[in-house]
Amino acid sequence: MIMRVGIIGMGVISKFYVDALKDKLKSHELVAVCDLNMERLKPFNNSEILCFTNYHDLLAQKNIDAVIVNVPNDKHFEICRDVLLAGKHVCCEKPMTLTLNEANQLVAISHETNLTLFTAFHRRYNIHFVKALKEFGSISEIKSVHANYLELIEEHAGHDKWYLQPERCGGGCVADNGPNVFDTLSFFLGKMVVTSANITRDEHNVDVKSSINLKNDYGVTISVDLDWAYQQGEKKDIYITLKDGREIYVDMLKDFTEFKSSLYHEYEEILIDFKKQIVFGGCHGEEGLDAVRLVQETYEAEVSKV
């Protein structure tokens, strides 16, 4: 079965979806794209791919099975809701929503419509991360975990300036990068809760740095460092210390020398998994909701400083 896909929002991340859909995956077909900015639609003008500036027009197309929502964070809830109510499966960029109430509403609609609600947590598919998880057998072997997600946000945002607008992003590094890190850790540590958070905000009240402590049901010591003002390039890694003294180091950017090049294989795997979840059913946004919960817990636990 070919999964026919539409994309709403052609910002900086869209090129990774387009690359996988047009050049890599024979089991998927890019049918339509949508963006308010017509300049972003120009690469598709001379193709068979339909172009829209109103996402409701895209949702009205009967030949679309599933939709990728790749818009500013504050629009996720409204558009994901409309996609589900239009009878189509949805893959949403993280965070799924800005509030826990919105996330719960989407999960409920996904159940009611029996449609897949999937969140694009790309780091869980990173080849170095996947390989590292094979080096131990169970959570009970783990003593502690530390993760770094450090970058200069201006480099990553590109032309998408909404990242630096708290009301659109949902905050700063905690709201936008937090979900990726939380999901990556939850993927092998199970459910976590935040125990403390130290957050640094800039003069615009954007959280640009945070140190977060968490715990899970297995007594693992978990810590996360986020930084949006990292001046030394980019650092995305995990240290896993086992009870037998071994340390497993995961550098998720190892061998990916080109900026953001690790995302190509990760987004290909997102689309493969998205289709799998649709085929087998039962994916109704629970993982996206859990990441939203952890973001909320982080802000509630913060000890802030400017």
PDB file of C-alpha atoms in Angstrom:
ATOM      1  CA  MET A   1       0.000   0.000   0.000  1.00  0.00           C
ATOM      2  CA  ILE A   2       1.298   3.441  -0.958  1.00  0.00           C
ATOM      3  CA  MET A   3       0.699   6.050   1.749  1.00  0.00           C
ATOM      4  CA  ARG A   4      -0.287   9.330   0.119  1.00  0.00           C
ATOM      5  CA  VAL A   5       0.998  12.273   2.143  1.00  0.00           C
ATOM      6  CA  GLY A   6       0.355  15.997   2.372  1.00  0.00           C
ATOM      7  CA  ILE A   7       2.607  18.465   4.204  1.00  0.00           C
ATOM      8  CA  ILE A   8       1.277  21.580   5.939  1.00  0.00           C
ATOM      9  CA  GLY A   9       4.100  24.033   6.601  1.00  0.00           C
ATOM     10  CA  MET A  10       7.196  24.199   4.413  1.00  0.00           C
ATOM     11  CA  GLY A  11       9.646  25.674   6.931  1.00  0.00           C
ATOM     12  CA  VAL A  12      13.199  24.592   7.758  1.00  0.00           C
ATOM     13  CA  ILE A  13      12.345  20.993   8.687  1.00  0.00           C
ATOM     14  CA  SER A  14      10.199  20.284   5.624  1.00  0.00           C
ATOM     15  CA  LYS A  15      13.194  19.531   3.397  1.00  0.00           C
ATOM     16  CA  PHE A  16      13.935  16.365   5.375  1.00  0.00           C
ATOM     17  CA  TYR A  17      10.409  15.087   4.839  1.00  0.00           C
ATOM     18  CA  VAL A  18      10.508  16.031   1.152  1.00  0.00           C
ATOM     19  CA  ASP A  19      13.870  14.334   0.643  1.00  0.00           C
ATOM     20  CA  ALA A  20      12.565  11.071   2.103  1.00  0.00           C
ATOM     21  CA  LEU A  21       9.218  11.208   0.318  1.00  0.00           C
ATOM     22  CA  LYS A  22      10.530  12.115  -3.121  1.00  0.00           C
ATOM     23  CA  ASP A  23      13.873  10.322  -3.243  1.00  0.00           C
ATOM     24  CA  LYS A  24      14.008   7.522  -0.669  1.00  0.00           C
ATOM     25  CA  LEU A  25      10.699   5.861   0.159  1.00  0.00           C
ATOM     26  CA  LYS A  26       8.827   3.935  -2.519  1.00  0.00           C
ATOM     27  CA  SER A  27       6.061   3.095  -0.035  1.00  0.00           C
ATOM     28  CA  HIS A  28       5.106   6.765   0.395  1.00  0.00           C
ATOM     29  CA  GLU A  29       3.995   9.434  -2.077  1.00  0.00           C
ATOM     30  CA  LEU A  30       4.057  13.194  -1.591  1.00  0.00           C
ATOM     31  CA  VAL A  31       0.731  14.384  -2.997  1.00  0.00           C
ATOM     32  CA  ALA A  32       0.349  17.976  -1.759  1.00  0.00           C
ATOM     33  CA  VAL A  33       2.104  20.781   0.081  1.00  0.00           C
ATOM     34  CA  CYS A  34       0.774  23.888   1.815  1.00  0.00           C
ATOM     35  CA  ASP A  35       2.283  27.102   3.100  1.00  0.00           C
ATOM     36  CA  LEU A  36       1.155  30.690   3.592  1.00  0.00           C
ATOM     37  CA  ASN A  37       4.334  31.838   1.862  1.00  0.00           C
ATOM     38  CA  MET A  38       4.013  31.189  -1.868  1.00  0.00           C
ATOM     39  CA  GLU A  39       7.789  31.437  -2.302  1.00  0.00           C
ATOM     40  CA  ARG A  40       8.111  28.171  -0.395  1.00  0.00           C
ATOM     41  CA  LEU A  41       5.773  26.484  -2.863  1.00  0.00           C
ATOM     42  CA  LYS A  42       7.729  27.466  -5.976  1.00  0.00           C
ATOM     43  CA  PRO A  43       9.919  24.298  -6.046  1.00  0.00           C
ATOM     44  CA  PHE A  44       6.714  22.275  -6.540  1.00  0.00           C
ATOM     45  CA  ASN A  45       4.993  24.451  -9.147  1.00  0.00           C
ATOM     46  CA  ASN A  46       6.093  22.395 -12.159  1.00  0.00           C
ATOM     47  CA  SER A  47       5.414  19.003 -10.613  1.00  0.00           C
ATOM     48  CA  GLU A  48       2.371  16.828 -10.078  1.00  0.00           C
ATOM     49  CA  ILE A  49       2.366  17.816  -6.413  1.00  0.00           C
ATOM     50  CA  LEU A  50      -0.605  20.022  -5.539  1.00  0.00           C
ATOM     51  CA  CYS A  51       0.145  23.383  -3.908  1.00  0.00           C
ATOM     52  CA  PHE A  52      -2.105  25.246  -1.472  1.00  0.00           C
ATOM     53  CA  THR A  53      -1.939  28.351   0.697  1.00  0.00           C
ATOM     54  CA  ASN A  54      -4.993  27.350   2.757  1.00  0.00           C
ATOM     55  CA  TYR A  55      -4.594  24.072   4.630  1.00  0.00           C
ATOM     56  CA  HIS A  56      -8.349  23.427   4.572  1.00  0.00           C
ATOM     57  CA  ASP A  57      -8.081  23.089   0.787  1.00  0.00           C
ATOM     58  CA  LEU A  58      -5.383  20.456   1.242  1.00  0.00           C
ATOM     59  CA  LEU A  59      -7.534  18.584   3.764  1.00  0.00           C
ATOM     60  CA  ALA A  60     -10.406  18.523   1.261  1.00  0.00           C
ATOM     61  CA  GLN A  61      -8.377  16.366  -1.139  1.00  0.00           C
ATOM     62  CA  LYS A  62      -9.693  12.810  -1.168  1.00  0.00           C
ATOM     63  CA  ASN A  63      -6.411  11.316  -2.393  1.00  0.00           C
ATOM     64  CA  ILE A  64      -4.510  12.178   0.813  1.00  0.00           C
ATOM     65  CA  ASP A  65      -4.259   9.489   3.500  1.00  0.00           C
ATOM     66  CA  ALA A  66      -2.029  11.241   6.021  1.00  0.00           C
ATOM     67  CA  VAL A  67      -0.787  14.740   6.795  1.00  0.00           C
ATOM     68  CA  ILE A  68       2.466  16.039   8.246  1.00  0.00           C
ATOM     69  CA  VAL A  69       1.996  19.142  10.393  1.00  0.00           C
ATOM     70  CA  ASN A  70       5.159  21.232  10.267  1.00  0.00           C
ATOM     71  CA  VAL A  71       3.968  24.674  11.372  1.00  0.00           C
ATOM     72  CA  PRO A  72       4.892  26.967  14.311  1.00  0.00           C
ATOM     73  CA  ASN A  73       4.240  25.307  17.657  1.00  0.00           C
ATOM     74  CA  ASP A  74       1.269  27.502  18.580  1.00  0.00           C
ATOM     75  CA  LYS A  75      -0.661  26.222  15.542  1.00  0.00           C
ATOM     76  CA  HIS A  76      -0.137  22.503  16.218  1.00  0.00           C
ATOM     77  CA  PHE A  77      -3.321  21.980  18.226  1.00  0.00           C
ATOM     78  CA  GLU A  78      -5.705  23.698  15.829  1.00  0.00           C
ATOM     79  CA  ILE A  79      -4.318  22.113  12.666  1.00  0.00           C
ATOM     80  CA  CYS A  80      -3.861  18.604  14.097  1.00  0.00           C
ATOM     81  CA  ARG A  81      -7.455  18.739  15.349  1.00  0.00           C
ATOM     82  CA  ASP A  82      -8.683  19.754  11.904  1.00  0.00           C
ATOM     83  CA  VAL A  83      -6.637  17.017  10.205  1.00  0.00           C
ATOM     84  CA  LEU A  84      -8.159  14.344  12.425  1.00  0.00           C
ATOM     85  CA  LEU A  85     -11.676  15.718  11.981  1.00  0.00           C
ATOM     86  CA  ALA A  86     -11.096  15.675   8.212  1.00  0.00           C
ATOM     87  CA  GLY A  87     -10.567  11.912   8.481  1.00  0.00           C
ATOM     88  CA  LYS A  88      -6.806  11.793   7.953  1.00  0.00           C
ATOM     89  CA  HIS A  89      -3.937  10.444  10.018  1.00  0.00           C
ATOM     90  CA  VAL A  90      -1.515  13.034  11.355  1.00  0.00           C
ATOM     91  CA  CYS A  91       2.218  13.201  12.046  1.00  0.00           C
ATOM     92  CA  CYS A  92       3.001  16.342  14.040  1.00  0.00           C
ATOM     93  CA  GLU A  93       6.348  17.978  14.674  1.00  0.00           C
ATOM     94  CA  LYS A  94       7.243  18.225  18.349  1.00  0.00           C
ATOM     95  CA  PRO A  95       5.908  19.512  20.663  1.00  0.00           C
ATOM     96  CA  MET A  96       2.508  18.061  19.923  1.00  0.00           C
ATOM     97  CA  THR A  97       0.849  21.033  21.651  1.00  0.00           C
ATOM     98  CA  LEU A  98       1.761  23.931  23.945  1.00  0.00           C
ATOM     99  CA  THR A  99      -0.469  22.834  26.834  1.00  0.00           C
ATOM    100  CA  LEU A 100      -1.404  19.585  28.516  1.00  0.00           C
ATOM    101  CA  ASN A 101      -5.099  20.371  28.074  1.00  0.00           C
ATOM    102  CA  GLU A 102      -4.665  20.698  24.305  1.00  0.00           C
ATOM    103  CA  ALA A 103      -2.659  17.462  24.191  1.00  0.00           C
ATOM    104  CA  ASN A 104      -5.394  15.595  26.071  1.00  0.00           C
ATOM    105  CA  GLN A 105      -8.011  16.944  23.664  1.00  0.00           C
ATOM    106  CA  LEU A 106      -6.066  15.704  20.633  1.00  0.00           C
ATOM    107  CA  VAL A 107      -5.569  12.267  22.181  1.00  0.00           C
ATOM    108  CA  ALA A 108      -9.321  12.066  22.830  1.00  0.00           C
ATOM    109  CA  ILE A 109     -10.157  13.065  19.228  1.00  0.00           C
ATOM    110  CA  SER A 110      -7.651  10.524  17.904  1.00  0.00           C
ATOM    111  CA  HIS A 111      -9.386   7.780  19.898  1.00  0.00           C
ATOM    112  CA  GLU A 112     -12.843   8.942  18.855  1.00  0.00           C
ATOM    113  CA  THR A 113     -11.946   9.010  15.165  1.00  0.00           C
ATOM    114  CA  ASN A 114      -9.752   5.891  15.394  1.00  0.00           C
ATOM    115  CA  LEU A 115      -7.043   7.766  13.479  1.00  0.00           C
ATOM    116  CA  THR A 116      -3.318   7.790  14.154  1.00  0.00           C
ATOM    117  CA  LEU A 117      -1.866  10.760  16.059  1.00  0.00           C
ATOM    118  CA  PHE A 118       1.922  10.483  15.790  1.00  0.00           C
ATOM    119  CA  THR A 119       4.660  12.850  16.990  1.00  0.00           C
ATOM    120  CA  ALA A 120       7.892  13.240  15.021  1.00  0.00           C
ATOM    121  CA  PHE A 121      10.511  12.509  17.685  1.00  0.00           C
ATOM    122  CA  HIS A 122      13.460  12.033  15.354  1.00  0.00           C
ATOM    123  CA  ARG A 123      16.316  11.336  17.797  1.00  0.00           C
ATOM    124  CA  ARG A 124      14.910   7.942  18.845  1.00  0.00           C
ATOM    125  CA  TYR A 125      15.796   6.764  15.314  1.00  0.00           C
ATOM    126  CA  ASN A 126      19.398   8.033  15.353  1.00  0.00           C
ATOM    127  CA  ILE A 127      21.713   5.221  14.216  1.00  0.00           C
ATOM    128  CA  HIS A 128      24.209   5.749  17.050  1.00  0.00           C
ATOM    129  CA  PHE A 129      21.450   5.814  19.656  1.00  0.00           C
ATOM    130  CA  VAL A 130      19.824   2.654  18.291  1.00  0.00           C
ATOM    131  CA  LYS A 131      23.194   0.876  18.313  1.00  0.00           C
ATOM    132  CA  ALA A 132      23.948   1.946  21.883  1.00  0.00           C
ATOM    133  CA  LEU A 133      20.712   0.491  23.227  1.00  0.00           C
ATOM    134  CA  LYS A 134      21.916  -2.953  22.157  1.00  0.00           C
ATOM    135  CA  GLU A 135      24.866  -2.729  24.567  1.00  0.00           C
ATOM    136  CA  PHE A 136      22.743  -3.485  27.643  1.00  0.00           C
ATOM    137  CA  GLY A 137      19.800  -5.747  28.323  1.00  0.00           C
ATOM    138  CA  SER A 138      17.365  -3.916  30.596  1.00  0.00           C
ATOM    139  CA  ILE A 139      16.681  -0.756  32.574  1.00  0.00           C
ATOM    140  CA  SER A 140      17.726  -2.573  35.752  1.00  0.00           C
ATOM    141  CA  GLU A 141      21.347  -2.464  34.558  1.00  0.00           C
ATOM    142  CA  ILE A 142      21.410   1.350  34.403  1.00  0.00           C
ATOM    143  CA  LYS A 143      22.740   3.507  37.240  1.00  0.00           C
ATOM    144  CA  SER A 144      22.555   6.993  35.740  1.00  0.00           C
ATOM    145  CA  VAL A 145      21.963   8.867  32.477  1.00  0.00           C
ATOM    146  CA  HIS A 146      22.955  12.346  31.378  1.00  0.00           C
ATOM    147  CA  ALA A 147      21.907  13.998  28.102  1.00  0.00           C
ATOM    148  CA  ASN A 148      23.110  17.174  26.388  1.00  0.00           C
ATOM    149  CA  TYR A 149      21.126  19.056  23.767  1.00  0.00           C
ATOM    150  CA  LEU A 150      23.201  22.123  23.025  1.00  0.00           C
ATOM    151  CA  GLU A 151      22.986  24.432  20.004  1.00  0.00           C
ATOM    152  CA  LEU A 152      22.877  28.028  18.845  1.00  0.00           C
ATOM    153  CA  ILE A 153      19.200  28.487  18.101  1.00  0.00           C
ATOM    154  CA  GLU A 154      19.693  31.234  15.508  1.00  0.00           C
ATOM    155  CA  GLU A 155      21.594  28.759  13.324  1.00  0.00           C
ATOM    156  CA  HIS A 156      18.876  26.140  13.587  1.00  0.00           C
ATOM    157  CA  ALA A 157      15.871  28.431  13.201  1.00  0.00           C
ATOM    158  CA  GLY A 158      16.993  29.864   9.863  1.00  0.00           C
ATOM    159  CA  HIS A 159      14.154  31.969   8.450  1.00  0.00           C
ATOM    160  CA  ASP A 160      11.664  30.573  10.985  1.00  0.00           C
ATOM    161  CA  LYS A 161      11.931  33.445  13.482  1.00  0.00           C
ATOM    162  CA  TRP A 162       8.943  32.215  15.487  1.00  0.00           C
ATOM    163  CA  TYR A 163      11.318  29.960  17.442  1.00  0.00           C
ATOM    164  CA  LEU A 164      12.419  33.070  19.353  1.00  0.00           C
ATOM    165  CA  GLN A 165       8.876  34.251  20.106  1.00  0.00           C
ATOM    166  CA  PRO A 166       7.816  32.592  23.403  1.00  0.00           C
ATOM    167  CA  GLU A 167       4.107  32.968  22.678  1.00  0.00           C
ATOM    168  CA  ARG A 168       4.528  31.031  19.414  1.00  0.00           C
ATOM    169  CA  CYS A 169       7.214  28.577  20.467  1.00  0.00           C
ATOM    170  CA  GLY A 170       5.661  27.890  23.863  1.00  0.00           C
ATOM    171  CA  GLY A 171       8.752  29.110  25.671  1.00  0.00           C
ATOM    172  CA  GLY A 172      12.342  28.515  24.649  1.00  0.00           C
ATOM    173  CA  CYS A 173      14.755  25.602  24.825  1.00  0.00           C
ATOM    174  CA  VAL A 174      12.591  23.704  27.336  1.00  0.00           C
ATOM    175  CA  ALA A 175       9.447  23.922  25.195  1.00  0.00           C
ATOM    176  CA  ASP A 176      11.100  23.168  21.862  1.00  0.00           C
ATOM    177  CA  ASN A 177      14.165  20.994  22.534  1.00  0.00           C
ATOM    178  CA  GLY A 178      12.879  19.454  25.741  1.00  0.00           C
ATOM    179  CA  PRO A 179      10.353  17.147  24.026  1.00  0.00           C
ATOM    180  CA  ASN A 180      13.047  15.598  21.805  1.00  0.00           C
ATOM    181  CA  VAL A 181      15.333  14.871  24.750  1.00  0.00           C
ATOM    182  CA  PHE A 182      12.523  13.680  26.993  1.00  0.00           C
ATOM    183  CA  ASP A 183      11.280  11.276  24.324  1.00  0.00           C
ATOM    184  CA  THR A 184      14.762   9.938  23.587  1.00  0.00           C
ATOM    185  CA  LEU A 185      15.266   9.156  27.275  1.00  0.00           C
ATOM    186  CA  SER A 186      11.736   7.841  27.868  1.00  0.00           C
ATOM    187  CA  PHE A 187      12.223   5.518  24.914  1.00  0.00           C
ATOM    188  CA  PHE A 188      14.542   3.331  27.028  1.00  0.00           C
ATOM    189  CA  LEU A 189      13.984   4.568  30.606  1.00  0.00           C
ATOM    190  CA  GLY A 190      10.199   4.434  30.734  1.00  0.00           C
ATOM    191  CA  LYS A 191       8.027   7.060  32.375  1.00  0.00           C
ATOM    192  CA  MET A 192       9.940   9.867  34.071  1.00  0.00           C
ATOM    193  CA  VAL A 193       9.006  12.754  36.358  1.00  0.00           C
ATOM    194  CA  VAL A 194      10.846  16.053  36.824  1.00  0.00           C
ATOM    195  CA  THR A 195      12.301  16.592  40.305  1.00  0.00           C
ATOM    196  CA  SER A 196      14.032  19.963  39.797  1.00  0.00           C
ATOM    197  CA  ALA A 197      14.922  22.464  37.097  1.00  0.00           C
ATOM    198  CA  ASN A 198      17.262  25.431  36.897  1.00  0.00           C
ATOM    199  CA  ILE A 199      16.331  27.756  34.029  1.00  0.00           C
ATOM    200  CA  THR A 200      18.185  30.780  32.670  1.00  0.00           C
ATOM    201  CA  ARG A 201      16.162  33.332  30.704  1.00  0.00           C
ATOM    202  CA  ASP A 202      17.356  36.179  28.495  1.00  0.00           C
ATOM    203  CA  GLU A 203      16.159  39.796  28.469  1.00  0.00           C
ATOM    204  CA  HIS A 204      13.152  38.771  26.341  1.00  0.00           C
ATOM    205  CA  ASN A 205      12.104  36.121  28.908  1.00  0.00           C
ATOM    206  CA  VAL A 206      13.110  33.290  26.564  1.00  0.00           C
ATOM    207  CA  ASP A 207      14.537  30.290  28.385  1.00  0.00           C
ATOM    208  CA  VAL A 208      17.925  29.853  26.739  1.00  0.00           C
ATOM    209  CA  LYS A 209      19.480  27.367  29.140  1.00  0.00           C
ATOM    210  CA  SER A 210      18.226  24.725  31.540  1.00  0.00           C
ATOM    211  CA  SER A 211      19.507  21.947  33.772  1.00  0.00           C
ATOM    212  CA  ILE A 212      16.811  19.415  34.578  1.00  0.00           C
ATOM    213  CA  ASN A 213      16.795  16.487  37.000  1.00  0.00           C
ATOM    214  CA  LEU A 214      14.366  13.603  36.616  1.00  0.00           C
ATOM    215  CA  LYS A 215      13.650  10.175  38.050  1.00  0.00           C
ATOM    216  CA  ASN A 216      11.936   7.027  36.806  1.00  0.00           C
ATOM    217  CA  ASP A 217      10.387   4.013  38.537  1.00  0.00           C
ATOM    218  CA  TYR A 218      13.698   2.138  38.496  1.00  0.00           C
ATOM    219  CA  GLY A 219      15.705   4.597  40.584  1.00  0.00           C
ATOM    220  CA  VAL A 220      17.896   5.739  37.699  1.00  0.00           C
ATOM    221  CA  THR A 221      19.509   9.161  38.220  1.00  0.00           C
ATOM    222  CA  ILE A 222      18.636  11.227  35.149  1.00  0.00           C
ATOM    223  CA  SER A 223      19.850  14.703  34.188  1.00  0.00           C
ATOM    224  CA  VAL A 224      19.490  16.878  31.093  1.00  0.00           C
ATOM    225  CA  ASP A 225      21.293  20.025  29.971  1.00  0.00           C
ATOM    226  CA  LEU A 226      19.650  22.224  27.326  1.00  0.00           C
ATOM    227  CA  ASP A 227      21.313  25.270  25.788  1.00  0.00           C
ATOM    228  CA  TRP A 228      20.154  27.598  23.012  1.00  0.00           C
ATOM    229  CA  ALA A 229      23.224  29.848  23.237  1.00  0.00           C
ATOM    230  CA  TYR A 230      25.934  27.220  22.766  1.00  0.00           C
ATOM    231  CA  GLN A 231      28.846  28.873  20.945  1.00  0.00           C
ATOM    232  CA  GLN A 232      30.843  25.745  20.104  1.00  0.00           C
ATOM    233  CA  GLY A 233      28.779  24.393  17.259  1.00  0.00           C
ATOM    234  CA  GLU A 234      26.317  21.676  18.259  1.00  0.00           C
ATOM    235  CA  LYS A 235      26.328  18.914  20.858  1.00  0.00           C
ATOM    236  CA  LYS A 236      23.689  16.190  21.068  1.00  0.00           C
ATOM    237  CA  ASP A 237      24.877  13.285  23.201  1.00  0.00           C
ATOM    238  CA  ILE A 238      23.966  10.858  25.989  1.00  0.00           C
ATOM    239  CA  TYR A 239      26.074   9.269  28.739  1.00  0.00           C
ATOM    240  CA  ILE A 240      24.665   5.992  30.076  1.00  0.00           C
ATOM    241  CA  THR A 241      26.441   4.646  33.183  1.00  0.00           C
ATOM    242  CA  LEU A 242      25.717   1.018  34.048  1.00  0.00           C
ATOM    243  CA  LYS A 243      25.793  -0.506  37.529  1.00  0.00           C
ATOM    244  CA  ASP A 244      28.735  -2.717  36.531  1.00  0.00           C
ATOM    245  CA  GLY A 245      30.841   0.403  35.917  1.00  0.00           C
ATOM    246  CA  ARG A 246      30.651   0.497  32.128  1.00  0.00           C
ATOM    247  CA  GLU A 247      29.834   3.781  30.432  1.00  0.00           C
ATOM    248  CA  ILE A 248      28.075   3.915  27.083  1.00  0.00           C
ATOM    249  CA  TYR A 249      28.613   7.157  25.223  1.00  0.00           C
ATOM    250  CA  VAL A 250      26.248   8.132  22.410  1.00  0.00           C
ATOM    251  CA  ASP A 251      27.332  10.980  20.145  1.00  0.00           C
ATOM    252  CA  MET A 252      24.294  11.367  17.917  1.00  0.00           C
ATOM    253  CA  LEU A 253      26.181  13.653  15.529  1.00  0.00           C
ATOM    254  CA  LYS A 254      29.224  11.416  15.052  1.00  0.00           C
ATOM    255  CA  ASP A 255      30.281  11.216  11.376  1.00  0.00           C
ATOM    256  CA  PHE A 256      27.561  13.672  10.351  1.00  0.00           C
ATOM    257  CA  THR A 257      29.881  16.493   9.406  1.00  0.00           C
ATOM    258  CA  GLU A 258      27.378  18.541   7.414  1.00  0.00           C
ATOM    259  CA  PHE A 259      25.080  20.751   9.490  1.00  0.00           C
ATOM    260  CA  LYS A 260      21.848  18.894  10.325  1.00  0.00           C
ATOM    261  CA  SER A 261      22.790  15.985   8.053  1.00  0.00           C
ATOM    262  CA  SER A 262      21.884  13.446  10.763  1.00  0.00           C
ATOM    263  CA  LEU A 263      18.251  14.418  10.282  1.00  0.00           C
ATOM    264  CA  TYR A 264      17.999  12.850   6.820  1.00  0.00           C
ATOM    265  CA  HIS A 265      18.074   9.241   8.022  1.00  0.00           C
ATOM    266  CA  GLU A 266      16.082  10.065  11.162  1.00  0.00           C
ATOM    267  CA  TYR A 267      13.211  11.629   9.212  1.00  0.00           C
ATOM    268  CA  GLU A 268      13.164   8.728   6.795  1.00  0.00           C
ATOM    269  CA  GLU A 269      12.639   6.446   9.792  1.00  0.00           C
ATOM    270  CA  ILE A 270       9.917   8.749  11.148  1.00  0.00           C
ATOM    271  CA  LEU A 271       7.915   8.251   7.960  1.00  0.00           C
ATOM    272  CA  ILE A 272       8.461   4.496   7.978  1.00  0.00           C
ATOM    273  CA  ASP A 273       7.308   4.250  11.604  1.00  0.00           C
ATOM    274  CA  PHE A 274       4.365   6.595  10.970  1.00  0.00           C
ATOM    275  CA  LYS A 275       3.050   4.298   8.281  1.00  0.00           C
ATOM    276  CA  LYS A 276       3.619   1.256  10.494  1.00  0.00           C
ATOM    277  CA  GLN A 277       1.583   2.851  13.298  1.00  0.00           C
ATOM    278  CA  ILE A 278      -1.241   3.554  10.855  1.00  0.00           C
ATOM    279  CA  VAL A 279      -1.249  -0.039   9.591  1.00  0.00           C
ATOM    280  CA  PHE A 280      -1.232  -1.637  13.042  1.00  0.00           C
ATOM    281  CA  GLY A 281      -3.315   1.021  14.820  1.00  0.00           C
ATOM    282  CA  GLY A 282      -3.305   1.989  18.483  1.00  0.00           C
ATOM    283  CA  CYS A 283      -1.127   5.099  18.237  1.00  0.00           C
ATOM    284  CA  HIS A 284      -3.201   7.973  19.596  1.00  0.00           C
ATOM    285  CA  GLY A 285      -0.667  10.574  20.704  1.00  0.00           C
ATOM    286  CA  GLU A 286       0.250   9.178  24.103  1.00  0.00           C
ATOM    287  CA  GLU A 287       3.996   9.700  23.634  1.00  0.00           C
ATOM    288  CA  GLY A 288       3.513  13.249  22.406  1.00  0.00           C
ATOM    289  CA  LEU A 289       1.281  13.964  25.394  1.00  0.00           C
ATOM    290  CA  ASP A 290       3.882  12.587  27.804  1.00  0.00           C
ATOM    291  CA  ALA A 291       6.543  14.924  26.416  1.00  0.00           C
ATOM    292  CA  VAL A 292       4.162  17.883  26.863  1.00  0.00           C
ATOM    293  CA  ARG A 293       3.653  16.777  30.467  1.00  0.00           C
ATOM    294  CA  LEU A 294       7.399  16.774  31.117  1.00  0.00           C
ATOM    295  CA  VAL A 295       7.772  20.251  29.607  1.00  0.00           C
ATOM    296  CA  GLN A 296       5.022  21.516  31.913  1.00  0.00           C
ATOM    297  CA  GLU A 297       6.636  19.836  34.928  1.00  0.00           C
ATOM    298  CA  THR A 298       9.973  21.453  34.052  1.00  0.00           C
ATOM    299  CA  TYR A 299       8.512  24.957  33.968  1.00  0.00           C
ATOM    300  CA  GLU A 300       6.611  24.303  37.205  1.00  0.00           C
ATOM    301  CA  ALA A 301       9.821  23.112  38.909  1.00  0.00           C
ATOM    302  CA  GLU A 302      12.051  25.906  37.669  1.00  0.00           C
ATOM    303  CA  VAL A 303      14.356  28.031  39.752  1.00  0.00           C
ATOM    304  CA  SER A 304      14.692  30.928  37.321  1.00  0.00           C
ATOM    305  CA  LYS A 305      17.378  33.542  36.917  1.00  0.00           C
ATOM    306  CA  VAL A 306      18.089  36.254  34.325  1.00  0.00           C
TER     307      VAL A 306
END
